[in-house]
Amino acid sequence: MRKSDVIQLIFHRPPPTDPKHEKGLAFAPTNIALVKYWGKRDAELNLPMTSSLSIALPDKGAMTTVMLQDQAQETVIVNDREIPSDSEFVKRITQFLDLFRPEKKWHLNINIKMNIPIAAGLASSACGFASLISALNDLFGWQLAAHQLSILARLGSGSAARSFWTGFVEWHAGVQSDGMDSVAEPLSVEWPGLCVGLLTMSDKEKPISSREGMQRTVNSSILYTAWPKKVTQDLAILKQALHVKNFPLLGGTAESNALTMHATMLASWPPVCYFLPETIAAMQQIWSLRRQGLALYFTEDAGPNLKLLFLEEDIGAVKEHFPSVEVVNVFEKE
Ligand code: PMV
């Protein structure tokens, strides 16, 4: 099964690309997985081995504007800086756009504004691809539903499938080879007072892409066989925690899931390690604070930065111990 087959299944014809507006515009929030996606059962379609569950950061993410342009290639601008056309990022975007223009008849000016560090494990590719496909949907008037956009965004970056909703979102692994059942959906649960703290140790580009890291883990880590079992368990516990609003259960499950993911990576060869010394130091500080009674947990993605999990009542204490933390009160109403 190829990506072009998925396009056919969604549109049933070549995607219409007559612009309906002068510009297409869309925002997509970034999402932080509490139960992680790590490993693909199909690398072409970005079909995951397991389901995953995330929380969206409502105001953090990517705002993308697209306009047709009279040039033979794309112009990609991220945070007012033009990205070189031979860079990996622009190549990935170009390949993604090629799915919607088999004859390469049109090209875009793509302007992305992100308010999160790029490519440092803060899911910038997730909100990037989600906002790009939504902006195309706007420009060309496709009127696709969110679950269809989720399937299309996944073809650009797996975790982008989860970036179409606020709140908690589950991405179902699915079983079909065409991936039409590998779709994310929002969970109808809110948790007022739940906070995520962004603790940025480095905003440098990660040395090993998540694509490469996953592949290496699946192919060479003996611990990977335990991963699907761990995810199944953690998903059930996390949903229970959401249901009864048990914060230590949510925080502990998310932290243990992230550490297990990193353990499977470390057992790969060559090893996949996203920790910096500062990452470990922060973990130890969190464990020490927890022993002193603070309900503070963390999760970590494919980068050295930690995302702290805590409740609104502890914002002051968390800021006191981590002065540089950026706090997002996830369900706070404007
Ligand atoms: O979608 P990708 O290829 O950027 O992979 C994301 C992987 C993790 O962020 C580590 C986990 C996740 O579920 O988001």
Short mmCIF file of C-alpha atoms and ligand atoms in Angstrom, two decimals:
data_model
loop_
_atom_site.label_atom_id
_atom_site.label_comp_id
_atom_site.label_asym_id
_atom_site.label_seq_id
_atom_site.Cartn_x
_atom_site.Cartn_y
_atom_site.Cartn_z
CA MET A 1 0.00 0.00 0.00
CA ARG A 2 1.37 3.40 -0.97
CA LYS A 3 0.58 6.91 0.19
CA SER A 4 -1.04 7.67 -3.17
CA ASP A 5 -3.54 4.82 -2.50
CA VAL A 6 -4.58 6.57 0.70
CA ILE A 7 -5.14 9.83 -1.21
CA GLN A 8 -7.39 7.90 -3.60
CA LEU A 9 -9.34 6.40 -0.65
CA ILE A 10 -9.92 9.85 0.84
CA PHE A 11 -10.72 11.87 -2.30
CA HIS A 12 -11.95 9.12 -4.70
CA ARG A 13 -10.40 11.23 -7.52
CA PRO A 14 -7.34 13.46 -7.91
CA PRO A 15 -7.45 16.04 -5.09
CA PRO A 16 -9.10 19.24 -6.36
CA THR A 17 -6.50 22.01 -6.37
CA ASP A 18 -8.29 25.05 -7.73
CA PRO A 19 -7.88 27.62 -4.97
CA LYS A 20 -11.08 28.69 -3.24
CA HIS A 21 -9.40 31.61 -1.45
CA GLU A 22 -6.33 33.72 -1.95
CA LYS A 23 -4.77 32.15 1.15
CA GLY A 24 -5.27 29.04 3.25
CA LEU A 25 -4.80 29.55 6.98
CA ALA A 26 -4.88 27.13 9.92
CA PHE A 27 -3.59 26.67 13.46
CA ALA A 28 -2.79 23.27 14.99
CA PRO A 29 -1.83 22.77 18.63
CA THR A 30 1.17 20.72 19.57
CA ASN A 31 0.47 17.53 21.49
CA ILE A 32 2.40 15.78 24.22
CA ALA A 33 1.98 12.01 24.40
CA LEU A 34 1.28 10.59 27.88
CA VAL A 35 1.36 7.08 26.41
CA LYS A 36 3.88 7.22 23.58
CA TYR A 37 3.98 6.17 19.96
CA TRP A 38 7.35 4.54 19.30
CA GLY A 39 7.71 2.14 16.39
CA LYS A 40 5.90 1.65 13.09
CA ARG A 41 4.26 -1.40 11.64
CA ASP A 42 4.34 0.32 8.22
CA ALA A 43 7.04 2.93 7.59
CA GLU A 44 5.51 4.16 4.31
CA LEU A 45 2.12 5.05 5.83
CA ASN A 46 3.45 5.83 9.34
CA LEU A 47 1.20 3.17 10.83
CA PRO A 48 2.08 2.67 14.50
CA MET A 49 2.71 -0.61 16.30
CA THR A 50 0.56 0.60 19.19
CA SER A 51 -2.13 3.11 20.06
CA SER A 52 -1.11 6.26 21.96
CA LEU A 53 -2.73 8.99 24.05
CA SER A 54 -1.83 12.67 24.17
CA ILE A 55 -2.77 16.00 25.64
CA ALA A 56 -2.85 19.10 23.43
CA LEU A 57 -1.33 22.41 24.51
CA PRO A 58 -4.12 24.71 23.31
CA ASP A 59 -2.12 27.87 22.49
CA LYS A 60 1.22 26.30 21.63
CA GLY A 61 1.68 25.10 18.12
CA ALA A 62 1.88 26.16 14.49
CA MET A 63 -0.05 28.75 12.51
CA THR A 64 0.42 28.06 8.81
CA THR A 65 -0.47 30.26 5.84
CA VAL A 66 -0.26 28.88 2.30
CA MET A 67 -0.49 30.78 -1.00
CA LEU A 68 0.06 29.64 -4.56
CA GLN A 69 3.18 31.16 -6.08
CA ASP A 70 4.65 31.51 -9.57
CA GLN A 71 7.87 29.66 -8.94
CA ALA A 72 9.19 26.22 -9.77
CA GLN A 73 9.51 25.21 -6.13
CA GLU A 74 8.21 25.84 -2.63
CA THR A 75 9.24 28.72 -0.43
CA VAL A 76 9.14 27.67 3.21
CA ILE A 77 9.41 30.31 5.90
CA VAL A 78 9.49 29.34 9.56
CA ASN A 79 9.32 32.10 12.14
CA ASP A 80 10.28 34.71 9.50
CA ARG A 81 13.35 32.79 8.33
CA GLU A 82 13.45 31.17 4.91
CA ILE A 83 14.48 27.51 5.17
CA PRO A 84 17.02 26.35 2.52
CA SER A 85 15.32 24.33 -0.21
CA ASP A 86 17.85 21.48 0.15
CA SER A 87 17.14 21.04 3.89
CA GLU A 88 15.49 17.86 5.23
CA PHE A 89 12.50 19.86 6.45
CA VAL A 90 11.72 21.39 3.03
CA LYS A 91 12.28 18.02 1.34
CA ARG A 92 9.75 16.38 3.67
CA ILE A 93 7.20 19.12 3.00
CA THR A 94 7.76 18.93 -0.77
CA GLN A 95 7.29 15.15 -0.78
CA PHE A 96 4.12 15.56 1.25
CA LEU A 97 2.74 18.15 -1.18
CA ASP A 98 3.61 15.89 -4.14
CA LEU A 99 0.90 13.52 -2.89
CA PHE A 100 -1.69 16.16 -3.75
CA ARG A 101 -0.17 17.24 -7.11
CA PRO A 102 0.93 14.21 -9.12
CA GLU A 103 1.76 16.53 -12.04
CA LYS A 104 3.59 19.13 -9.90
CA LYS A 105 1.57 21.90 -11.55
CA TRP A 106 1.55 24.31 -8.63
CA HIS A 107 3.86 25.48 -5.90
CA LEU A 108 3.29 27.16 -2.59
CA ASN A 109 4.60 29.86 -0.40
CA ILE A 110 4.33 28.33 3.07
CA ASN A 111 4.63 30.57 6.09
CA ILE A 112 4.76 28.77 9.42
CA LYS A 113 4.79 30.53 12.77
CA MET A 114 5.64 28.25 15.67
CA ASN A 115 5.74 29.25 19.31
CA ILE A 116 7.59 26.10 20.45
CA PRO A 117 11.24 25.06 19.96
CA ILE A 118 11.56 23.34 16.58
CA ALA A 119 12.79 19.73 16.24
CA ALA A 120 13.84 19.44 19.87
CA GLY A 121 11.27 16.86 20.96
CA LEU A 122 8.42 19.32 21.31
CA ALA A 123 6.35 17.77 18.55
CA SER A 124 6.96 20.60 16.10
CA SER A 125 6.55 18.20 13.16
CA ALA A 126 3.18 17.12 14.61
CA CYS A 127 1.67 20.61 14.70
CA GLY A 128 3.59 21.56 11.52
CA PHE A 129 2.03 18.82 9.35
CA ALA A 130 -1.39 19.12 11.02
CA SER A 131 -1.55 22.86 10.36
CA LEU A 132 -0.20 22.43 6.81
CA ILE A 133 -2.88 19.91 5.78
CA SER A 134 -5.59 22.05 7.41
CA ALA A 135 -4.29 25.12 5.53
CA LEU A 136 -4.45 23.16 2.24
CA ASN A 137 -7.99 22.06 3.15
CA ASP A 138 -8.83 25.76 3.56
CA LEU A 139 -7.04 26.96 0.40
CA PHE A 140 -8.58 24.32 -1.88
CA GLY A 141 -11.96 24.12 -0.12
CA TRP A 142 -11.77 20.33 0.37
CA GLN A 143 -14.11 20.42 3.37
CA LEU A 144 -12.55 17.30 4.84
CA ALA A 145 -13.57 16.18 8.33
CA ALA A 146 -11.05 16.17 11.18
CA HIS A 147 -10.65 12.38 11.11
CA GLN A 148 -9.77 12.53 7.39
CA LEU A 149 -7.26 15.31 8.03
CA SER A 150 -5.82 13.14 10.82
CA ILE A 151 -5.21 10.29 8.33
CA LEU A 152 -3.59 12.64 5.81
CA ALA A 153 -1.40 14.42 8.37
CA ARG A 154 -0.15 11.02 9.59
CA LEU A 155 1.39 10.49 6.14
CA GLY A 156 3.66 13.47 6.90
CA SER A 157 4.41 12.70 10.56
CA GLY A 158 2.82 10.00 12.74
CA SER A 159 2.15 12.11 15.81
CA ALA A 160 0.51 14.78 13.60
CA ALA A 161 -2.55 12.48 13.52
CA ARG A 162 -3.29 13.65 17.10
CA SER A 163 -2.93 17.42 16.54
CA PHE A 164 -6.49 18.24 15.37
CA TRP A 165 -8.20 18.61 18.73
CA THR A 166 -7.64 20.20 22.10
CA GLY A 167 -7.72 18.15 25.30
CA PHE A 168 -6.97 14.43 25.49
CA VAL A 169 -6.71 12.56 22.20
CA GLU A 170 -6.27 8.86 21.50
CA TRP A 171 -4.68 7.66 18.28
CA HIS A 172 -5.95 4.15 17.56
CA ALA A 173 -3.26 1.94 16.03
CA GLY A 174 -5.79 0.23 13.77
CA VAL A 175 -5.29 -3.13 12.06
CA GLN A 176 -5.98 -2.42 8.38
CA SER A 177 -3.10 -2.36 5.91
CA ASP A 178 -4.46 0.83 4.29
CA GLY A 179 -4.47 2.57 7.70
CA MET A 180 -7.99 3.91 7.27
CA ASP A 181 -8.68 2.80 10.85
CA SER A 182 -5.43 4.31 12.19
CA VAL A 183 -7.09 7.55 13.20
CA ALA A 184 -7.04 9.79 16.24
CA GLU A 185 -10.14 10.92 18.14
CA PRO A 186 -10.72 13.27 21.06
CA LEU A 187 -11.70 11.84 24.45
CA SER A 188 -14.71 13.49 26.07
CA VAL A 189 -12.95 14.28 29.33
CA GLU A 190 -11.58 17.52 30.72
CA TRP A 191 -9.29 18.07 33.67
CA PRO A 192 -9.48 21.68 34.86
CA GLY A 193 -6.28 22.58 36.72
CA LEU A 194 -4.04 20.14 34.87
CA CYS A 195 -0.76 21.84 33.95
CA VAL A 196 2.10 21.00 31.63
CA GLY A 197 5.45 22.71 32.22
CA LEU A 198 7.92 22.98 29.36
CA LEU A 199 11.41 22.60 30.73
CA THR A 200 13.75 23.35 27.86
CA MET A 201 17.32 22.12 28.29
CA SER A 202 18.23 22.57 24.63
CA ASP A 203 16.45 23.89 21.56
CA LYS A 204 19.07 22.46 19.20
CA GLU A 205 17.94 20.08 16.51
CA LYS A 206 17.98 16.49 17.77
CA PRO A 207 20.93 14.35 16.62
CA ILE A 208 18.74 11.34 15.71
CA SER A 209 15.36 11.92 14.05
CA SER A 210 12.40 10.11 15.58
CA ARG A 211 11.97 8.24 12.29
CA GLU A 212 15.53 6.89 12.46
CA GLY A 213 15.38 6.30 16.23
CA MET A 214 12.16 4.29 15.99
CA GLN A 215 13.40 2.15 13.14
CA ARG A 216 16.62 1.37 14.97
CA THR A 217 14.75 0.50 18.18
CA VAL A 218 12.30 -1.82 16.42
CA ASN A 219 15.12 -3.53 14.48
CA SER A 220 17.76 -3.91 17.19
CA SER A 221 16.39 -3.49 20.73
CA ILE A 222 15.64 -6.76 22.50
CA LEU A 223 13.47 -4.80 24.94
CA TYR A 224 11.10 -3.70 22.17
CA THR A 225 9.08 -6.95 22.47
CA ALA A 226 7.88 -5.74 25.88
CA TRP A 227 6.77 -2.34 24.56
CA PRO A 228 3.31 -3.21 23.12
CA LYS A 229 2.40 -4.93 26.40
CA LYS A 230 3.51 -1.88 28.40
CA VAL A 231 1.44 0.44 26.17
CA THR A 232 -1.69 -1.72 26.49
CA GLN A 233 -1.37 -1.67 30.28
CA ASP A 234 -0.62 2.06 30.47
CA LEU A 235 -3.49 3.03 28.17
CA ALA A 236 -5.96 1.17 30.39
CA ILE A 237 -4.54 2.68 33.59
CA LEU A 238 -4.39 6.18 32.14
CA LYS A 239 -8.01 6.07 31.00
CA GLN A 240 -8.96 4.91 34.48
CA ALA A 241 -6.95 7.82 35.96
CA LEU A 242 -8.79 10.26 33.65
CA HIS A 243 -12.12 8.76 34.64
CA VAL A 244 -11.60 9.06 38.40
CA LYS A 245 -9.30 12.15 38.20
CA ASN A 246 -6.48 10.46 40.05
CA PHE A 247 -3.53 12.76 39.35
CA PRO A 248 -0.69 10.65 40.85
CA LEU A 249 -1.97 7.74 38.76
CA LEU A 250 -1.92 9.88 35.60
CA GLY A 251 1.51 11.37 36.33
CA GLY A 252 3.08 8.08 37.41
CA THR A 253 1.74 6.21 34.39
CA ALA A 254 2.94 8.87 31.93
CA GLU A 255 6.39 9.05 33.55
CA SER A 256 6.82 5.29 33.65
CA ASN A 257 5.69 5.00 30.03
CA ALA A 258 8.24 7.60 28.89
CA LEU A 259 11.07 5.99 30.87
CA THR A 260 10.23 2.57 29.44
CA MET A 261 10.30 4.03 25.92
CA HIS A 262 13.74 5.54 26.58
CA ALA A 263 14.95 2.23 28.07
CA THR A 264 13.98 0.39 24.86
CA MET A 265 15.89 3.02 22.87
CA LEU A 266 19.01 2.70 25.01
CA ALA A 267 19.04 -1.04 24.33
CA SER A 268 19.24 -0.38 20.56
CA TRP A 269 22.47 -0.65 18.66
CA PRO A 270 23.97 1.86 17.97
CA PRO A 271 22.30 3.22 21.11
CA VAL A 272 19.57 5.83 20.79
CA CYS A 273 19.98 8.29 23.64
CA TYR A 274 18.19 11.63 23.87
CA PHE A 275 19.26 12.43 27.45
CA LEU A 276 21.60 15.30 28.26
CA PRO A 277 23.27 15.50 31.69
CA GLU A 278 20.78 18.31 32.47
CA THR A 279 17.88 15.96 31.64
CA ILE A 280 19.01 13.41 34.23
CA ALA A 281 19.71 16.14 36.80
CA ALA A 282 16.16 17.47 36.37
CA MET A 283 14.70 13.96 36.71
CA GLN A 284 16.59 13.46 39.96
CA GLN A 285 15.36 16.79 41.26
CA ILE A 286 11.77 15.81 40.39
CA TRP A 287 12.14 12.45 42.19
CA SER A 288 13.58 14.20 45.22
CA LEU A 289 10.74 16.78 45.28
CA ARG A 290 8.23 13.98 44.97
CA ARG A 291 9.75 12.22 47.98
CA GLN A 292 9.17 15.48 49.85
CA GLY A 293 5.49 15.38 48.91
CA LEU A 294 5.19 17.48 45.72
CA ALA A 295 2.90 15.84 43.13
CA LEU A 296 5.23 16.49 40.19
CA TYR A 297 5.86 14.08 37.30
CA PHE A 298 7.49 14.31 33.87
CA THR A 299 7.42 12.91 30.40
CA GLU A 300 10.10 13.10 27.70
CA ASP A 301 9.96 12.64 23.93
CA ALA A 302 12.67 12.27 21.29
CA GLY A 303 14.77 15.10 22.69
CA PRO A 304 16.45 16.17 25.94
CA ASN A 305 13.65 18.42 27.20
CA LEU A 306 11.19 17.41 29.90
CA LYS A 307 7.50 18.19 30.05
CA LEU A 308 6.42 18.46 33.67
CA LEU A 309 2.97 17.34 34.80
CA PHE A 310 1.38 18.91 37.87
CA LEU A 311 -1.78 20.59 39.15
CA GLU A 312 -2.59 24.29 39.22
CA GLU A 313 -2.26 24.48 43.02
CA ASP A 314 1.44 23.60 42.68
CA ILE A 315 2.37 26.18 40.01
CA GLY A 316 4.15 28.33 42.61
CA ALA A 317 6.22 25.43 43.98
CA VAL A 318 7.15 24.20 40.50
CA LYS A 319 8.25 27.69 39.42
CA GLU A 320 10.29 28.08 42.58
CA HIS A 321 12.28 24.90 41.84
CA PHE A 322 12.38 25.32 38.03
CA PRO A 323 12.45 29.12 37.41
CA SER A 324 12.79 28.72 33.62
CA VAL A 325 9.70 26.51 33.25
CA GLU A 326 6.96 27.66 30.87
CA VAL A 327 3.60 26.70 32.36
CA VAL A 328 0.57 25.79 30.23
CA ASN A 329 -2.69 25.48 32.16
CA VAL A 330 -4.22 23.05 29.71
CA PHE A 331 -7.96 23.50 30.29
CA GLU A 332 -7.94 27.12 31.40
CA LYS A 333 -10.74 29.06 29.75
CA GLU A 334 -9.87 32.48 28.32
O1 PMV B 1 5.63 11.66 14.83
P1 PMV B 1 7.09 11.58 15.07
O2 PMV B 1 7.75 10.79 13.99
O3 PMV B 1 7.70 12.92 15.30
O4 PMV B 1 7.31 10.72 16.41
C1 PMV B 1 6.91 11.15 17.68
C2 PMV B 1 7.47 10.28 18.73
C3 PMV B 1 7.34 10.75 20.17
O5 PMV B 1 7.18 12.15 20.24
C4 PMV B 1 8.60 10.39 20.93
C5 PMV B 1 6.18 10.06 20.89
C6 PMV B 1 4.80 10.54 20.58
O6 PMV B 1 3.88 9.73 20.71
O7 PMV B 1 4.61 11.73 20.25
#
